[in-house]
Tab-separated table of N, CA, C and O in Angstrom:
chain	number	residue	atom	x	y	z
A	1	UNK	N	136.010	65.484	133.154
A	1	UNK	CA	137.355	65.593	132.896
A	1	UNK	C	138.148	66.731	133.274
A	1	UNK	O	137.681	67.636	132.570
A	2	UNK	N	139.271	66.527	133.845
A	2	UNK	CA	139.965	67.661	134.193
A	2	UNK	C	140.481	68.440	132.925
A	2	UNK	O	140.768	67.922	131.775
A	3	UNK	N	140.659	69.715	132.977
A	3	UNK	CA	140.707	70.898	131.822
A	3	UNK	C	142.276	70.390	131.284
A	3	UNK	O	142.437	70.643	130.401
A	4	UNK	N	142.852	70.353	132.326
A	4	UNK	CA	144.449	69.969	131.999
A	4	UNK	C	144.261	69.037	131.319
A	4	UNK	O	145.386	68.683	130.033
A	5	UNK	N	143.713	67.893	131.313
A	5	UNK	CA	143.781	66.257	130.538
A	5	UNK	C	143.484	66.675	129.171
A	5	UNK	O	143.885	66.182	128.225
A	6	UNK	N	142.279	67.423	129.123
A	6	UNK	CA	141.792	67.674	127.798
A	6	UNK	C	142.563	68.387	126.996
A	6	UNK	O	143.029	68.047	125.801
A	7	UNK	N	143.594	69.512	127.667
A	7	UNK	CA	144.369	70.306	126.893
A	7	UNK	C	145.520	69.598	126.376
A	7	UNK	O	145.703	69.387	125.313
A	8	UNK	N	145.725	68.451	127.214
A	8	UNK	CA	146.670	67.598	127.023
A	8	UNK	C	146.283	66.738	125.705
A	8	UNK	O	147.252	66.669	124.693
A	9	UNK	N	145.190	66.191	125.738
A	9	UNK	CA	144.698	65.296	124.717
A	9	UNK	C	144.712	66.151	123.440
A	9	UNK	O	144.916	65.558	122.184
A	10	UNK	N	144.156	67.363	123.596
A	10	UNK	CA	144.149	68.038	121.945
A	10	UNK	C	145.183	68.430	121.828
A	10	UNK	O	145.513	68.435	120.400
A	11	UNK	N	146.549	68.711	122.545
A	11	UNK	CA	147.701	69.069	122.024
A	11	UNK	C	148.455	67.927	121.277
A	11	UNK	O	148.766	67.734	120.178
A	12	UNK	N	147.930	66.885	122.011
A	12	UNK	CA	148.595	65.468	121.571
A	12	UNK	C	147.973	64.980	120.115
A	12	UNK	O	148.895	64.611	119.064
A	13	UNK	N	146.684	65.143	120.231
A	13	UNK	CA	145.941	64.463	119.034
A	13	UNK	C	146.283	65.434	117.483
A	13	UNK	O	146.425	64.895	116.886
A	14	UNK	N	146.271	66.796	117.906
A	14	UNK	CA	146.193	67.869	116.849
A	14	UNK	C	147.823	68.077	116.889
A	14	UNK	O	147.627	68.620	115.649
A	15	UNK	N	148.469	67.683	117.669
A	15	UNK	CA	149.898	68.271	117.107
A	15	UNK	C	150.266	69.711	117.461
A	15	UNK	O	150.966	70.433	116.728
A	16	UNK	N	149.369	70.217	118.450
A	16	UNK	CA	149.571	71.609	118.537
A	16	UNK	C	150.351	71.751	119.943
A	16	UNK	O	150.617	71.078	120.507
A	17	UNK	N	151.382	72.949	119.709
A	17	UNK	CA	151.963	73.405	120.924
A	17	UNK	C	151.369	74.081	121.953
A	17	UNK	O	149.872	74.341	121.566
A	18	UNK	N	151.637	74.334	123.086
A	18	UNK	CA	151.093	74.963	124.092
A	18	UNK	C	150.636	76.493	123.653
A	18	UNK	O	149.443	76.963	123.826
A	19	UNK	N	151.370	77.173	122.918
A	19	UNK	CA	151.136	78.527	122.163
A	19	UNK	C	149.739	78.151	121.387
A	19	UNK	O	148.819	79.026	121.357
A	20	UNK	N	149.995	77.553	120.849
A	20	UNK	CA	148.773	77.293	119.533
A	20	UNK	C	147.700	76.827	120.236
A	20	UNK	O	146.510	77.391	120.034
A	21	UNK	N	147.809	75.804	121.093
A	21	UNK	CA	146.407	75.757	121.997
A	21	UNK	C	145.810	77.025	122.802
A	21	UNK	O	144.575	77.415	122.395
A	22	UNK	N	146.845	77.768	123.334
A	22	UNK	CA	146.395	79.029	123.507
A	22	UNK	C	145.674	79.998	123.012
A	22	UNK	O	144.698	80.973	123.204
A	23	UNK	N	146.237	79.671	121.553
A	23	UNK	CA	145.725	80.621	120.589
A	23	UNK	C	144.357	80.509	119.920
A	23	UNK	O	143.751	81.129	118.923
A	24	UNK	N	143.755	79.236	120.286
A	24	UNK	CA	143.112	78.684	119.601
A	24	UNK	C	141.776	79.084	120.382
A	24	UNK	O	141.433	78.880	121.757
A	25	UNK	N	140.622	79.333	119.666
A	25	UNK	CA	139.138	80.012	120.721
A	25	UNK	C	138.858	78.561	121.265
A	25	UNK	O	138.735	77.705	120.813
A	26	UNK	N	138.157	79.176	122.487
A	26	UNK	CA	137.581	77.920	123.277
A	26	UNK	C	136.375	77.218	122.504
A	26	UNK	O	136.096	75.996	122.786
A	27	UNK	N	135.758	77.595	121.568
A	27	UNK	CA	134.499	77.034	120.828
A	27	UNK	C	135.212	76.205	119.889
A	27	UNK	O	134.698	74.757	119.827
A	28	UNK	N	136.318	76.326	119.324
A	28	UNK	CA	137.043	75.341	118.339
A	28	UNK	C	137.641	74.430	119.261
A	28	UNK	O	137.368	73.118	118.708
A	29	UNK	N	138.186	74.625	120.429
A	29	UNK	CA	138.746	73.817	121.225
A	29	UNK	C	137.809	72.508	121.684
A	29	UNK	O	137.831	71.258	121.562
A	30	UNK	N	136.664	73.138	121.889
A	30	UNK	CA	135.228	72.273	122.573
A	30	UNK	C	134.966	71.430	121.152
A	30	UNK	O	134.470	70.423	121.452
A	31	UNK	N	134.767	72.067	120.043
A	31	UNK	CA	134.381	71.348	118.876
A	31	UNK	C	135.104	70.333	118.695
A	31	UNK	O	134.786	68.963	118.419
A	32	UNK	N	136.485	70.111	118.559
A	32	UNK	CA	137.545	69.390	118.270
A	32	UNK	C	137.716	68.555	119.211
A	32	UNK	O	137.804	67.178	119.080
A	33	UNK	N	137.530	68.653	120.418
A	33	UNK	CA	137.165	67.703	121.617
A	33	UNK	C	136.240	66.741	121.469
A	33	UNK	O	136.005	65.577	121.477
A	34	UNK	N	134.941	67.307	121.121
A	34	UNK	CA	133.656	66.510	120.916
A	34	UNK	C	133.967	65.802	119.528
A	34	UNK	O	133.613	64.367	119.698
A	35	UNK	N	134.525	66.134	118.566
A	35	UNK	CA	134.634	65.184	117.355
A	35	UNK	C	135.674	64.234	117.817
A	35	UNK	O	135.490	63.030	117.163
A	36	UNK	N	136.864	64.448	118.605
A	36	UNK	CA	137.696	63.747	118.896
A	36	UNK	C	137.062	62.342	119.557
A	36	UNK	O	137.190	61.372	119.483
A	37	UNK	N	136.276	62.592	120.331
A	37	UNK	CA	135.532	61.742	121.307
A	37	UNK	C	134.919	60.917	120.531
A	37	UNK	O	134.564	59.685	120.757
A	38	UNK	N	134.193	61.303	119.954
A	38	UNK	CA	133.101	60.775	118.693
A	38	UNK	C	133.593	59.911	117.831
A	38	UNK	O	133.274	58.936	117.833
A	39	UNK	N	134.739	59.945	117.501
A	39	UNK	CA	135.558	59.463	116.643
A	39	UNK	C	136.079	58.230	117.358
A	39	UNK	O	136.162	56.895	116.964
A	40	UNK	N	136.999	58.515	118.623
A	40	UNK	CA	137.246	57.422	119.333
A	40	UNK	C	136.157	56.519	119.687
A	40	UNK	O	136.387	55.265	119.721
A	41	UNK	N	135.235	56.939	119.922
A	41	UNK	CA	133.862	56.059	120.481
A	41	UNK	C	133.657	55.201	119.234
A	41	UNK	O	133.181	54.044	119.432
A	42	UNK	N	133.325	55.699	118.106
A	42	UNK	CA	133.139	54.645	116.787
A	42	UNK	C	133.965	53.735	116.468
A	42	UNK	O	133.844	52.668	116.153
A	43	UNK	N	135.365	54.232	116.822
A	43	UNK	CA	136.368	53.109	116.706
A	43	UNK	C	136.285	52.156	117.602
A	43	UNK	O	136.390	51.027	117.189
A	44	UNK	N	135.894	52.690	118.980
A	44	UNK	CA	136.020	51.400	119.923
A	44	UNK	C	134.650	50.555	119.583
A	44	UNK	O	134.635	49.384	119.474
A	45	UNK	N	133.694	51.063	119.126
A	45	UNK	CA	132.353	50.228	118.755
A	45	UNK	C	132.854	49.644	117.411
A	45	UNK	O	132.374	48.211	117.493
A	46	UNK	N	133.441	49.963	116.815
A	46	UNK	CA	133.674	48.926	115.704
A	46	UNK	C	134.821	47.697	115.970
A	46	UNK	O	134.363	46.688	115.294
A	47	UNK	N	135.607	48.237	116.706
A	47	UNK	CA	136.586	46.735	117.147
A	47	UNK	C	135.809	45.955	118.060
A	47	UNK	O	135.934	44.991	117.753
A	48	UNK	N	134.755	46.273	118.830
A	48	UNK	CA	133.893	45.495	119.633
A	48	UNK	C	133.182	44.640	118.332
A	48	UNK	O	132.837	43.195	118.742
A	49	UNK	N	132.770	45.703	117.633
A	49	UNK	CA	131.880	44.623	116.557
A	49	UNK	C	132.546	43.606	115.942
A	49	UNK	O	131.966	42.366	115.481
A	50	UNK	N	134.010	43.959	115.305
A	50	UNK	CA	134.319	43.041	114.927
A	50	UNK	C	135.018	41.633	115.753
A	50	UNK	O	134.977	40.756	115.082
A	51	UNK	N	135.264	41.934	117.099
A	51	UNK	CA	135.442	41.179	117.707
A	51	UNK	C	134.321	40.052	118.163
A	51	UNK	O	134.639	38.750	118.062
A	52	UNK	N	133.289	40.422	117.887
A	52	UNK	CA	131.957	39.922	118.488
A	52	UNK	C	131.811	38.915	117.088
A	52	UNK	O	131.333	38.112	116.993
A	53	UNK	N	132.265	39.218	116.039
A	53	UNK	CA	132.261	38.617	114.666
A	53	UNK	C	130.963	38.565	113.704
A	53	UNK	O	130.517	37.711	113.122
């Protein structure tokens, strides 16, 4: 995924400004991104299970 898209998604999800994003260490951004993706996948999986009934 392009870095710009990751930055956008992190800013949107976390409510960060560009300045806040830039002040956030890369490892925190990566950890936050990984958690966000894991949560989205879990929500997707739960919705699929619910639809399957």
